[in-house]
Amino acid sequence: MKRRQFLATATGGIAASVLAAPAIAQSMPEVRWRLQSAFPKSLDTLWGGAELFCRLVSDLMEGRFHIQPFAAGEIVGTFQVADAVGDGTVEAGYATTYYYVGKDPTFALPCDFPFAPNARQKTAWMYHGGGLDLCNEFFAKHKMYAVPAGNTGAQMGGWYRKEIKTVQDLQGLKMRIGGLGGQVLQRLGAVPQQISAGDIYPALERGTIDAAEFVGPYDDEKLGFSKVAPFYYYPGWWDGGPVIHVMINIDRWNALPKTYKAVINAAAAQTYVDVLGKYDARNPAAVRRLVGGGAQLRPFSQELMEAAFKASNELYDEISAKNPDFKKLYESSRAFRNEEYLWFQVAEYAYDSFLIRSRAK
Amino acid sequence: MKRRQFLATATGGIAASVLAAPAIAQSMPEVRWRLQSAFPKSLDTLWGGAELFCRLVSDLMEGRFHIQPFAAGEIVGTFQVADAVGDGTVEAGYATTYYYVGKDPTFALPCDFPFAPNARQKTAWMYHGGGLDLCNEFFAKHKMYAVPAGNTGAQMGGWYRKEIKTVQDLQGLKMRIGGLGGQVLQRLGAVPQQISAGDIYPALERGTIDAAEFVGPYDDEKLGFSKVAPFYYYPGWWDGGPVIHVMINIDRWNALPKTYKAVINAAAAQTYVDVLGKYDARNPAAVRRLVGGGAQLRPFSQELMEAAFKASNELYDEISAKNPDFKKLYESSRAFRNEEYLWFQVAEYAYDSFLIRSRAK
């Protein structure tokens, strides 16, 4: 990049003393950014990802690249992060981009959507299947560059006040769920609702809603749903492995020196590994405690899964017919998923299947 | 760390000019290392991991931390990497540590062993289950520090000249396989052999051996086994998700400034994500080509898997009775695996199961 261009656009000031320092230091100007997390501090896994990313960037740059994380609502709210990054209110964000499907449904595809590739497959698509470039072609239209920096793994299908055995049981079901998953459930007869995390419990308790999806055992446990909606379904077929992205205002990204970009990529990858590992490590004990506390674990029926798969594919066809960005990313992701499962069903799945059966022996 | 100590132990020289530079540059002395890969250049995924790691370190440090990768045999051979790192012949290595079970069977546990946690579970164990500290307590006894920097995912169970339906079919079977997997197969009646990669094909062709395990579709395809041993079994129950480590001489590690350690950790994490993603992205097409070329895909029978699981557990009990390091790591890893599968069998497995069944629809 051109140094002049960087000086013109970097925020937060470059210490005057640096300008007089030798070349080795001149290449490392001080940069100070703000990162708006879409997650509150109570979600310690996801907020922890935002904190970790910022700390790693600072550690790698000996403090010369300083990014301060802000919890949801401190600068803008959860659903304004994409706008705030795009218009430069903040230099960076940390979010699941499917929160922004209201702007364009294409925002779901880099993150997660019903029957998407699983967490590992999505990473392979990003780094070795052309996904990262395709996603950033799209993100550029919204004035941002984004890089994967976390994943929750496959989530649960939510908490229900009554058992859901067939598609018939979804008719009129008022459920807290957003994004494309909510649109698919609507096609199956449910009534999706947008409710913020703190309001879910009282709404379930009063019966204002009949069901709610959130994340998985470790996060869900904190909100105590099992007391008011004990049927805990799996899998979350709209959340098979959502990617959390670090989103960066595209002018800020383009203006960064090469080393600073390398630092962001490396810190994001380390955060990705850490966040997914944390979920995987904490979910088992949480699932034990939830079941001990009365949660009734239930798999969605094959009938319901098949109806959801069919409705999802119809939805994707309809959106693709009028949205070329969506079509391009969806077709790439779907083709990649189908190839991946061809292979995953062999060694990976057979290995897991045996150990699931043999675990207790 | 003490700067004096670093100056005394860092290799490759610190440019004299740096000593006269201001504080900002003084904290970044030039360091030059050699990294001995256990893998030849022909394994482009694994050799690619060694190259990528070295490049990322250099990029993050603007060339002031330079690690040069060497292919297997260029300084020492595949099975001498742990010794060469420990005795300081090279500063770093890139290897699957189960290659060094001849020194101590405990070397298998940070990497892979029959019926170990899968790739994602091992990462969770490392970073959020105490695994990394336990492994490095052990590695320190061999004068090294090691950090995960790659994974192949679940491997295949190898190529066989005849079908293997029961444990009886293993009697006297001469198979190219090393490590603890070889020891378990020996207990089941097979005759494990150590043969270098380039010699496997002629040995199978002449019938000097009856079977050989290598890696998975993408790597195996290059060696052309399907022509001489067409039965391709899965899963590789001794290779459910081997971790590739960057191994560092412990004195070199301890002497590194904090920032250089952060750079190694971040570059290793990014390499981890990249190598696993590359395998996941390349294996599906390879499996298609192999089957198209005559490979006969076969799952190991439940009987054989159960016998191998039982023999593995007996082997671990015997080793644990006389090796406290092995016992400590094994018990931690096994307990973690059992907890992980309790959770993975819920959302993750149900999600994968449905998509495996529905992929082609």
XYZ file of C-alpha atoms in Angstrom:
722
model
C 0.000 0.000 0.000
C 0.968 3.616 -0.381
C 2.205 5.097 2.865
C 0.731 8.504 2.004
C -2.693 6.946 1.594
C -2.397 5.246 4.980
C -1.437 8.470 6.725
C -4.432 10.144 5.182
C -6.954 7.587 6.338
C -5.737 5.897 9.539
C -7.708 6.930 12.600
C -6.641 7.587 16.111
C -3.489 9.396 15.224
C 0.068 8.427 14.482
C 2.389 9.666 17.202
C 4.487 12.531 15.900
C 7.619 10.950 17.326
C 7.141 7.945 15.075
C 7.484 10.107 11.997
C 11.015 10.990 13.057
C 11.983 7.446 13.996
C 13.967 5.079 11.750
C 12.381 2.935 9.051
C 11.817 -0.043 11.306
C 9.472 1.993 13.480
C 7.946 4.088 10.703
C 6.372 0.963 9.284
C 4.474 0.484 12.552
C 2.345 3.584 13.139
C 0.049 3.672 16.145
C -3.511 2.769 15.221
C -6.455 2.893 17.626
C -9.802 1.388 16.704
C -13.138 0.652 18.336
C -14.819 -2.739 17.861
C -18.567 -2.988 18.429
C -19.570 -6.478 19.557
C -23.074 -7.677 18.689
C -23.035 -9.669 21.912
C -23.550 -8.638 25.537
C -20.965 -9.402 28.223
C -23.305 -12.041 29.676
C -22.496 -14.287 26.693
C -18.967 -14.822 27.979
C -18.014 -17.157 25.104
C -18.890 -14.640 22.376
C -17.985 -11.475 24.256
C -14.835 -13.383 25.242
C -14.079 -13.797 21.524
C -14.261 -10.031 20.978
C -11.985 -9.412 23.960
C -9.525 -12.124 22.935
C -9.266 -10.861 19.359
C -8.489 -7.324 20.542
C -5.931 -8.545 23.072
C -4.165 -10.743 20.511
C -3.904 -7.877 18.024
C -2.371 -5.687 20.717
C 0.017 -8.442 21.891
C 1.195 -9.131 18.345
C 1.850 -5.430 17.740
C 3.226 -4.571 21.194
C 0.317 -2.193 21.717
C 0.872 -0.157 18.540
C -2.373 -1.524 17.081
C -4.969 -1.089 19.779
C -8.587 -2.174 19.300
C -11.025 -1.549 22.132
C -14.047 -3.865 22.328
C -17.492 -2.537 23.260
C -20.392 -4.705 24.412
C -23.736 -4.676 22.584
C -25.430 -1.319 22.992
C -22.390 0.580 24.247
C -22.006 2.414 20.925
C -24.781 0.862 18.806
C -27.070 -2.117 19.337
C -26.756 -5.712 18.113
C -28.707 -5.121 14.913
C -26.862 -1.899 13.976
C -23.306 -3.275 13.944
C -23.143 -3.834 10.173
C -24.368 -0.294 9.515
C -21.976 1.195 12.069
C -19.010 -0.610 10.500
C -20.074 0.286 6.977
C -20.581 3.994 7.682
C -17.418 4.240 9.784
C -19.112 4.972 13.142
C -16.806 2.213 14.404
C -13.789 0.779 12.610
C -14.692 -2.832 13.436
C -17.442 -5.168 14.615
C -17.748 -8.708 15.975
C -21.008 -10.356 14.964
C -22.888 -13.187 13.339
C -23.679 -11.551 10.016
C -27.064 -13.299 9.723
C -28.318 -10.611 12.098
C -28.342 -8.345 9.039
C -30.572 -10.348 6.663
C -33.009 -7.426 6.878
C -30.507 -5.419 4.808
C -29.939 -8.307 2.386
C -30.581 -12.057 2.872
C -27.092 -12.656 1.451
C -25.727 -11.681 4.892
C -26.776 -15.143 6.109
C -24.510 -17.055 3.746
C -21.070 -16.235 5.225
C -22.493 -16.991 8.690
C -25.191 -19.645 8.761
C -28.492 -20.651 7.193
C -30.772 -23.698 7.371
C -28.897 -26.840 6.261
C -25.615 -25.025 5.605
C -22.241 -26.794 5.709
C -21.203 -27.639 9.293
C -18.550 -25.630 11.161
C -15.499 -27.441 9.777
C -16.898 -27.552 6.265
C -17.594 -23.831 6.332
C -13.987 -23.151 7.284
C -12.790 -25.337 4.409
C -15.118 -23.453 2.067
C -13.808 -20.101 3.303
C -10.097 -20.876 2.978
C -9.934 -23.535 0.281
C -13.229 -23.372 -1.551
C -13.298 -19.743 -2.628
C -15.750 -18.749 0.119
C -13.734 -15.967 1.709
C -13.330 -14.107 -1.585
C -16.984 -14.563 -2.540
C -18.128 -13.342 0.883
C -15.895 -10.305 0.695
C -17.060 -9.439 -2.810
C -20.492 -9.165 -1.204
C -19.371 -7.465 2.015
C -17.556 -4.809 -0.063
C -20.952 -3.658 -1.334
C -21.780 -2.877 2.295
C -18.431 -1.120 2.826
C -16.827 -3.818 4.935
C -14.239 -6.575 4.889
C -14.804 -9.551 7.184
C -12.792 -12.522 8.404
C -13.971 -15.581 10.409
C -13.137 -15.283 14.115
C -15.325 -17.774 15.944
C -17.955 -20.486 15.711
C -20.392 -22.002 18.187
C -20.627 -25.428 16.530
C -24.058 -26.925 15.840
C -26.656 -25.262 18.025
C -29.805 -26.615 19.624
C -33.286 -26.331 18.133
C -34.744 -24.395 21.051
C -37.074 -24.742 24.011
C -40.768 -25.624 23.633
C -43.628 -25.551 26.120
C -45.133 -28.649 24.482
C -43.807 -31.551 22.453
C -43.380 -31.006 18.705
C -43.800 -34.304 16.932
C -45.072 -33.366 13.511
C -45.298 -30.359 11.235
C -48.920 -30.094 12.401
C -47.624 -29.221 15.885
C -45.949 -26.108 14.418
C -49.238 -24.564 13.254
C -49.660 -21.210 14.975
C -46.671 -21.846 17.243
C -45.327 -18.483 18.386
C -41.566 -18.895 18.434
C -38.712 -16.544 19.150
C -36.481 -17.022 16.128
C -35.063 -14.643 13.527
C -33.349 -14.766 10.159
C -33.870 -17.335 7.446
C -34.681 -20.035 10.032
C -37.686 -17.953 11.073
C -38.768 -17.556 7.449
C -38.620 -21.323 6.924
C -40.603 -21.985 10.106
C -43.188 -19.457 8.936
C -43.617 -21.479 5.728
C -44.279 -24.503 7.942
C -47.017 -22.666 9.868
C -45.173 -21.200 12.852
C -45.224 -17.502 13.796
C -41.678 -16.202 14.245
C -41.113 -13.397 16.771
C -38.199 -11.041 17.419
C -37.583 -10.814 21.176
C -34.377 -9.685 22.876
C -32.572 -12.210 25.058
C -33.619 -10.731 28.389
C -37.311 -10.806 27.503
C -37.507 -14.449 26.415
C -37.985 -16.014 29.853
C -40.994 -13.919 30.942
C -42.576 -14.321 27.487
C -42.280 -18.113 27.752
C -43.483 -18.081 31.352
C -46.584 -16.044 30.543
C -47.243 -18.012 27.371
C -46.877 -14.922 25.169
C -44.678 -17.226 23.096
C -44.690 -21.015 22.886
C -41.046 -21.604 22.054
C -37.667 -19.892 21.760
C -34.338 -20.690 20.229
C -31.150 -19.190 21.590
C -27.742 -20.906 21.251
C -26.743 -24.181 22.886
C -26.527 -25.724 26.358
C -23.817 -23.486 27.831
C -25.446 -20.177 26.868
C -29.048 -21.369 27.190
C -28.521 -22.614 30.728
C -27.964 -19.081 32.016
C -31.449 -18.020 30.948
C -33.208 -20.860 32.793
C -35.651 -21.856 30.028
C -36.009 -25.445 31.243
C -38.321 -24.299 34.031
C -40.900 -22.813 31.668
C -40.407 -24.662 28.348
C -38.840 -28.021 29.188
C -38.789 -29.681 25.736
C -35.308 -29.071 24.359
C -35.086 -30.048 20.679
C -32.120 -30.762 18.431
C -30.485 -30.108 16.080
C -30.758 -26.384 15.360
C -31.025 -26.994 11.615
C -30.791 -23.229 10.984
C -27.573 -23.021 13.024
C -25.397 -25.980 12.043
C -22.212 -24.007 12.755
C -22.537 -20.209 12.592
C -19.363 -18.265 11.844
C -18.705 -15.175 13.937
C -16.889 -12.551 11.884
C -14.611 -9.664 12.652
C -16.032 -7.003 10.334
C -13.897 -4.043 9.340
C -14.812 -0.817 7.574
C -13.460 -1.366 4.083
C -11.579 1.959 3.865
C -9.859 1.210 7.178
C -9.014 -2.284 5.938
C -7.651 -1.092 2.611
C -5.556 1.565 4.329
C -3.846 -0.863 6.729
C -0.186 -1.730 6.141
C 0.402 -5.332 5.060
C 1.686 -6.384 8.478
C -1.429 -5.074 10.217
C -3.610 -7.095 7.861
C -1.539 -10.189 8.623
C -2.003 -9.495 12.341
C -5.783 -9.288 11.944
C -5.911 -12.544 9.984
C -3.755 -14.397 12.511
C -5.544 -13.013 15.570
C -8.908 -13.862 13.982
C -7.810 -17.460 13.281
C -6.560 -17.922 16.835
C -9.834 -16.487 18.144
C -11.765 -18.847 15.858
C -10.005 -21.877 17.326
C -10.423 -20.583 20.865
C -14.134 -19.720 20.715
C -15.138 -23.031 19.107
C -12.956 -24.939 21.580
C -14.561 -23.102 24.487
C -18.071 -24.015 23.347
C -17.065 -27.628 22.761
C -15.424 -27.801 26.189
C -18.292 -26.193 28.114
C -21.376 -27.630 26.444
C -21.110 -31.220 27.777
C -21.300 -30.295 31.467
C -24.080 -27.807 30.691
C -26.143 -30.458 28.915
C -25.719 -32.741 31.927
C -26.865 -30.036 34.305
C -29.827 -29.091 32.114
C -31.060 -32.673 31.870
C -30.514 -33.072 35.626
C -32.644 -29.944 36.103
C -35.592 -31.234 34.110
C -34.869 -30.424 30.451
C -36.376 -33.056 28.142
C -34.002 -33.684 25.229
C -35.847 -34.514 22.014
C -34.685 -34.966 18.411
C -36.763 -33.272 15.737
C -38.642 -35.947 13.806
C -37.450 -37.010 10.369
C -40.779 -35.727 8.984
C -40.207 -32.270 10.424
C -36.577 -32.161 9.279
C -37.543 -33.169 5.744
C -40.310 -30.569 5.591
C -37.874 -27.907 6.814
C -35.256 -28.979 4.254
C -37.818 -28.790 1.443
C -39.137 -25.406 2.577
C -35.555 -24.102 2.893
C -34.669 -25.149 -0.634
C -37.835 -23.463 -1.951
C -36.982 -20.289 -0.056
C -33.444 -20.306 -1.486
C -34.773 -20.761 -5.012
C -37.142 -17.826 -4.591
C -34.491 -15.504 -3.156
C -31.960 -16.610 -5.791
C -34.398 -15.734 -8.582
C -34.305 -12.061 -7.606
C -30.965 -11.654 -5.782
C -27.843 -12.493 -7.836
C -25.468 -12.013 -4.853
C -27.461 -14.531 -2.829
C -27.588 -16.935 -5.771
C -23.831 -16.796 -6.309
C -22.862 -17.448 -2.694
C -25.622 -19.972 -2.070
C -24.771 -22.094 -5.092
C -21.102 -22.148 -4.142
C -21.841 -23.044 -0.526
C -24.433 -25.706 -1.368
C -22.210 -27.426 -3.930
C -19.347 -27.408 -1.451
C -21.574 -28.836 1.316
C -22.749 -31.689 -0.871
C -19.175 -32.620 -1.760
C -18.078 -32.342 1.879
C -20.736 -34.716 3.176
C -19.764 -37.219 0.487
C -16.401 -37.438 2.268
C -17.443 -36.730 5.875
C -19.861 -39.679 5.799
C -16.893 -41.993 5.280
C -14.044 -41.756 7.834
C -15.209 -38.867 10.027
C -18.781 -40.032 10.541
C -17.876 -43.709 10.962
C -15.299 -42.763 13.602
C -17.765 -40.590 15.521
C -20.558 -43.162 15.187
C -18.459 -45.889 16.751
C -17.306 -43.736 19.654
C -20.806 -42.472 20.351
C -21.957 -46.080 20.657
C -18.900 -47.186 22.662
C -18.335 -44.153 24.857
C -19.636 -45.651 28.055
C -17.908 -49.039 27.701
C 11.872 -12.599 30.145
C 15.260 -11.208 30.853
C 16.656 -9.440 27.849
C 20.210 -10.428 28.761
C 19.192 -14.081 28.736
C 17.628 -13.679 25.314
C 20.742 -12.092 23.886
C 22.800 -14.946 25.251
C 20.702 -17.693 23.731
C 19.073 -16.440 20.532
C 20.598 -17.965 17.444
C 21.370 -16.497 14.118
C 22.559 -13.183 15.368
C 20.998 -9.915 16.336
C 22.019 -7.226 13.901
C 24.435 -4.833 15.561
C 22.483 -1.870 14.236
C 19.435 -2.964 16.201
C 21.320 -2.560 19.461
C 21.761 1.120 18.735
C 18.166 1.678 17.607
C 15.439 3.163 19.803
C 13.369 1.109 22.255
C 10.665 0.324 19.721
C 13.150 -1.563 17.583
C 15.271 -2.949 20.412
C 12.355 -5.095 21.501
C 12.405 -6.777 18.093
C 15.811 -8.390 17.630
C 16.451 -10.380 14.481
C 16.022 -14.097 15.063
C 16.777 -16.774 12.476
C 15.718 -20.388 13.020
C 15.605 -23.639 11.092
C 12.478 -25.812 11.164
C 12.822 -29.508 10.319
C 9.619 -30.906 8.835
C 8.891 -34.598 9.367
C 7.151 -34.572 5.986
C 8.505 -34.640 2.434
C 7.570 -31.988 -0.106
C 5.429 -34.549 -1.937
C 2.857 -34.323 0.892
C 1.895 -30.818 -0.176
C -0.753 -30.439 2.543
C 1.663 -31.167 5.411
C 4.782 -29.659 3.863
C 2.516 -26.746 2.957
C 1.727 -26.371 6.670
C 5.427 -26.058 7.511
C 5.912 -23.473 4.763
C 2.801 -21.514 5.718
C 3.745 -21.384 9.405
C 7.201 -20.012 8.580
C 5.805 -17.453 6.153
C 3.183 -16.233 8.634
C 5.812 -15.763 11.356
C 7.929 -13.730 8.974
C 4.948 -11.661 7.763
C 3.834 -10.886 11.322
C 7.347 -9.761 12.264
C 8.223 -7.997 9.009
C 11.046 -10.474 8.476
C 12.758 -9.923 11.820
C 11.771 -13.450 12.945
C 12.769 -15.726 10.108
C 12.202 -19.485 10.237
C 13.397 -21.559 7.303
C 11.562 -24.855 6.691
C 13.464 -27.982 5.637
C 11.835 -31.056 4.103
C 12.232 -34.508 5.695
C 15.832 -35.655 5.444
C 17.340 -32.288 4.564
C 18.871 -31.929 8.050
C 17.592 -35.052 9.825
C 15.026 -37.694 8.893
C 11.338 -37.993 9.841
C 11.976 -40.095 12.920
C 14.815 -37.902 14.250
C 12.920 -34.596 14.418
C 12.070 -34.823 18.137
C 15.702 -35.578 19.004
C 16.998 -32.812 16.751
C 14.666 -30.258 18.370
C 15.457 -31.484 21.887
C 19.229 -31.388 21.446
C 19.173 -28.070 19.592
C 20.376 -29.350 16.197
C 17.417 -27.364 14.887
C 15.411 -24.753 16.757
C 12.039 -26.079 15.578
C 10.239 -29.035 14.005
C 6.877 -29.720 12.335
C 5.676 -33.250 12.981
C 3.035 -35.652 14.213
C 4.541 -36.474 17.602
C 3.284 -40.074 17.520
C 6.287 -40.733 15.283
C 8.320 -40.695 18.503
C 6.498 -43.366 20.536
C 9.753 -45.351 20.394
C 11.224 -42.778 22.798
C 8.117 -42.821 25.013
C 4.553 -43.945 24.171
C 3.331 -40.715 25.778
C 4.349 -38.929 22.545
C 1.172 -40.357 20.969
C -1.226 -38.592 23.312
C -0.829 -34.959 22.157
C -1.108 -36.179 18.554
C -3.322 -39.221 18.065
C -3.941 -42.753 19.308
C -6.597 -45.403 18.705
C -10.046 -44.102 19.692
C -8.794 -40.668 20.725
C -11.026 -37.577 20.718
C -11.748 -36.375 17.172
C -10.030 -33.314 15.659
C -12.367 -30.679 17.097
C -12.544 -32.361 20.477
C -8.756 -32.522 20.681
C -8.547 -28.784 20.046
C -11.088 -28.153 22.800
C -9.048 -30.380 25.129
C -5.843 -28.509 24.268
C -7.185 -24.984 24.783
C -10.031 -25.418 27.266
C -9.509 -28.796 28.874
C -5.989 -28.436 30.239
C -4.460 -30.494 27.420
C -1.894 -27.974 26.211
C -0.347 -27.585 29.668
C -0.328 -31.341 30.319
C 1.292 -32.012 26.938
C 3.948 -29.390 27.527
C 4.712 -30.714 31.003
C 5.601 -33.913 29.195
C 7.341 -32.292 26.205
C 9.549 -30.312 28.624
C 11.098 -33.599 29.734
C 12.242 -33.988 26.131
C 13.518 -30.413 25.983
C 10.781 -29.029 23.786
C 7.674 -26.869 23.796
C 4.985 -27.657 21.227
C 1.853 -26.001 19.909
C -0.851 -27.435 17.579
C -0.405 -26.266 13.976
C -2.395 -28.636 11.799
C -4.715 -31.617 11.616
C -5.676 -34.037 8.841
C -9.132 -34.891 10.185
C -10.162 -38.553 10.507
C -7.969 -40.684 8.287
C -8.730 -43.848 6.353
C -8.039 -47.377 7.623
C -5.702 -48.301 4.797
C -5.470 -50.384 1.650
C -5.823 -54.187 1.655
C -5.155 -56.813 -1.005
C -8.101 -58.869 0.263
C -11.312 -58.121 2.140
C -11.105 -57.939 5.942
C -14.445 -58.984 7.382
C -13.565 -60.398 10.782
C -10.724 -60.354 13.288
C -9.824 -63.787 11.893
C -8.903 -62.111 8.593
C -6.215 -60.127 10.422
C -4.271 -63.242 11.486
C -0.780 -63.037 10.045
C -1.689 -60.019 7.924
C 1.515 -58.126 7.167
C 0.551 -54.468 7.336
C 2.501 -51.258 7.015
C 1.476 -49.380 10.161
C 3.443 -47.866 13.052
C 2.803 -46.454 16.508
C 0.148 -47.555 18.959
C -2.206 -48.522 16.096
C 0.384 -51.095 15.029
C 0.656 -52.420 18.577
C -3.117 -52.846 18.801
C -3.243 -54.638 15.441
C -0.450 -56.927 16.637
C -2.616 -57.898 19.608
C -5.343 -58.782 17.134
C -2.991 -61.076 15.165
C -1.573 -58.807 12.448
C 2.139 -58.261 11.813
C 2.923 -54.533 11.722
C 5.788 -53.365 9.489
C 7.720 -50.100 9.227
C 8.134 -49.157 5.566
C 8.903 -45.698 4.207
C 6.301 -44.089 1.966
C 8.153 -44.634 -1.289
C 8.567 -48.369 -0.689
C 4.917 -49.165 0.061
C 3.690 -49.569 -3.512
C 6.301 -52.142 -4.623
C 5.877 -54.054 -1.343
C 2.105 -54.277 -1.911
C 2.581 -55.159 -5.572
C 4.998 -58.012 -4.826
C 2.929 -59.190 -1.861
C 5.755 -58.575 0.609
C 3.024 -56.910 2.624
C -0.755 -57.472 2.526
C -1.931 -54.025 3.561
C -0.772 -50.488 4.241
C -2.171 -47.433 5.943
C -1.067 -43.974 4.928
C -3.283 -40.873 5.387
C -6.552 -40.206 3.551
C -7.847 -39.930 -0.016
C -5.927 -36.829 -1.087
C -2.493 -38.038 0.035
C -3.122 -41.728 -0.653
C -4.164 -41.090 -4.239
C -0.667 -39.953 -5.187
C 0.820 -43.318 -4.290
C -1.589 -45.290 -6.488
C -2.400 -48.079 -4.012
C -5.800 -48.838 -5.542
C -4.131 -50.702 -8.375
C -2.450 -53.255 -6.090
C -4.591 -53.306 -2.920
C -8.079 -52.164 -3.910
C -9.977 -52.639 -0.630
C -9.978 -49.239 1.055
C -11.251 -49.469 4.644
C -12.569 -46.837 7.048
C -12.328 -45.316 9.550
C -8.656 -45.136 10.552
C -9.504 -45.789 14.201
C -5.870 -45.067 15.169
C -5.984 -41.696 13.381
C -9.299 -40.056 14.272
C -7.776 -36.561 13.957
C -3.988 -36.351 14.389
C -2.598 -33.012 15.524
C 0.514 -31.744 13.755
C 2.683 -29.755 16.141
C 5.253 -27.044 15.778
C 7.900 -28.258 18.205
C 10.439 -25.799 19.605
C 13.624 -26.392 21.558
C 12.653 -25.432 25.093
C 15.617 -23.132 25.715
C 14.862 -21.250 22.488
C 11.202 -21.008 23.474
C 11.919 -19.775 26.983
C 14.360 -17.198 25.647
C 11.888 -15.655 23.183
C 10.458 -12.214 23.951
C 6.743 -12.253 24.780
C 5.747 -10.841 21.378
C 7.640 -13.582 19.530
C 5.793 -16.218 21.558
C 2.488 -14.545 20.687
C 3.510 -14.592 17.024
C 4.254 -18.324 17.154
C 0.916 -19.081 18.819
C -1.053 -17.004 16.320
C 0.803 -18.324 13.260
C 0.347 -21.891 14.537
C -3.414 -21.378 15.013
C -3.800 -19.919 11.523
C -1.798 -22.834 10.111
C -4.009 -25.266 12.050
C -7.149 -23.843 10.463
C -5.568 -23.777 7.025
C -4.180 -27.329 6.974
C -7.407 -28.921 8.232
C -9.428 -26.838 5.787
C -7.175 -27.918 2.922
C -7.640 -31.603 3.729
C -11.389 -31.165 4.070
C -11.551 -29.290 0.760
C -9.387 -31.734 -1.215
C -10.493 -35.119 0.100
C -13.979 -35.251 -1.496
C -12.760 -35.000 -5.101
C -9.945 -37.446 -4.320
C -12.380 -40.020 -2.928
C -14.483 -39.668 -6.075
C -11.467 -40.222 -8.313
C -10.256 -43.181 -6.259
C -13.625 -44.929 -6.414
C -13.813 -44.129 -10.130
C -10.396 -45.737 -10.491
C -11.363 -49.011 -8.849
C -10.939 -48.493 -5.091
C -13.470 -50.551 -3.120
C -14.672 -48.523 -0.104
C -15.438 -50.746 2.896
C -16.329 -49.958 6.515
C -14.544 -52.004 9.173
C -17.057 -54.398 10.735
C -18.525 -53.648 14.141
C -16.864 -56.856 15.397
C -13.429 -55.692 14.299
C -13.947 -52.185 15.696
C -15.053 -53.567 19.057
C -12.090 -55.942 19.229
C -9.736 -53.065 18.406
C -11.365 -50.847 21.040
C -11.000 -53.581 23.682
C -7.378 -54.312 22.738
C -6.603 -50.565 22.780
C -8.015 -50.137 26.270
C -5.979 -53.117 27.481
C -2.837 -51.678 25.932
C -3.466 -48.301 27.609
C -3.979 -49.976 30.986
C -0.689 -51.849 30.619
C 1.296 -48.788 29.572
C -0.354 -46.659 32.282
C 0.667 -49.187 34.962
C 4.341 -48.479 34.297
C 4.386 -44.985 32.784
C 2.935 -42.194 34.970
C 3.275 -39.548 32.212
C 1.226 -41.680 29.845
C -1.340 -42.406 32.565
C -1.792 -38.726 33.389
C -2.313 -37.559 29.799
C -4.348 -40.596 28.786
C -6.800 -40.305 31.663
C -7.312 -36.608 30.980
C -7.821 -37.168 27.244
C -10.137 -40.176 27.679
C -12.352 -38.440 30.255
C -12.579 -35.413 27.987
C -13.459 -37.577 24.964
C -16.259 -39.314 26.821
C -17.763 -36.004 27.885
C -17.390 -34.583 24.370
C -19.242 -37.436 22.685
C -22.052 -37.059 25.222
C -22.640 -33.628 23.682
C -21.522 -34.245 20.073
C -24.078 -37.051 19.726
C -26.842 -34.498 20.263
C -26.841 -31.444 17.947
C -23.658 -31.998 15.921
C -24.240 -35.637 15.058
C -27.973 -35.248 14.403
C -27.224 -32.346 12.046
C -24.576 -34.310 10.139
C -26.733 -37.445 10.058
C -29.617 -35.636 8.429
C -27.459 -33.951 5.812
C -25.630 -37.162 4.968
C -29.008 -38.778 4.265
C -30.396 -35.755 2.406
C -27.313 -34.593 0.511
C -28.373 -35.804 -2.892
C -31.978 -34.590 -2.698
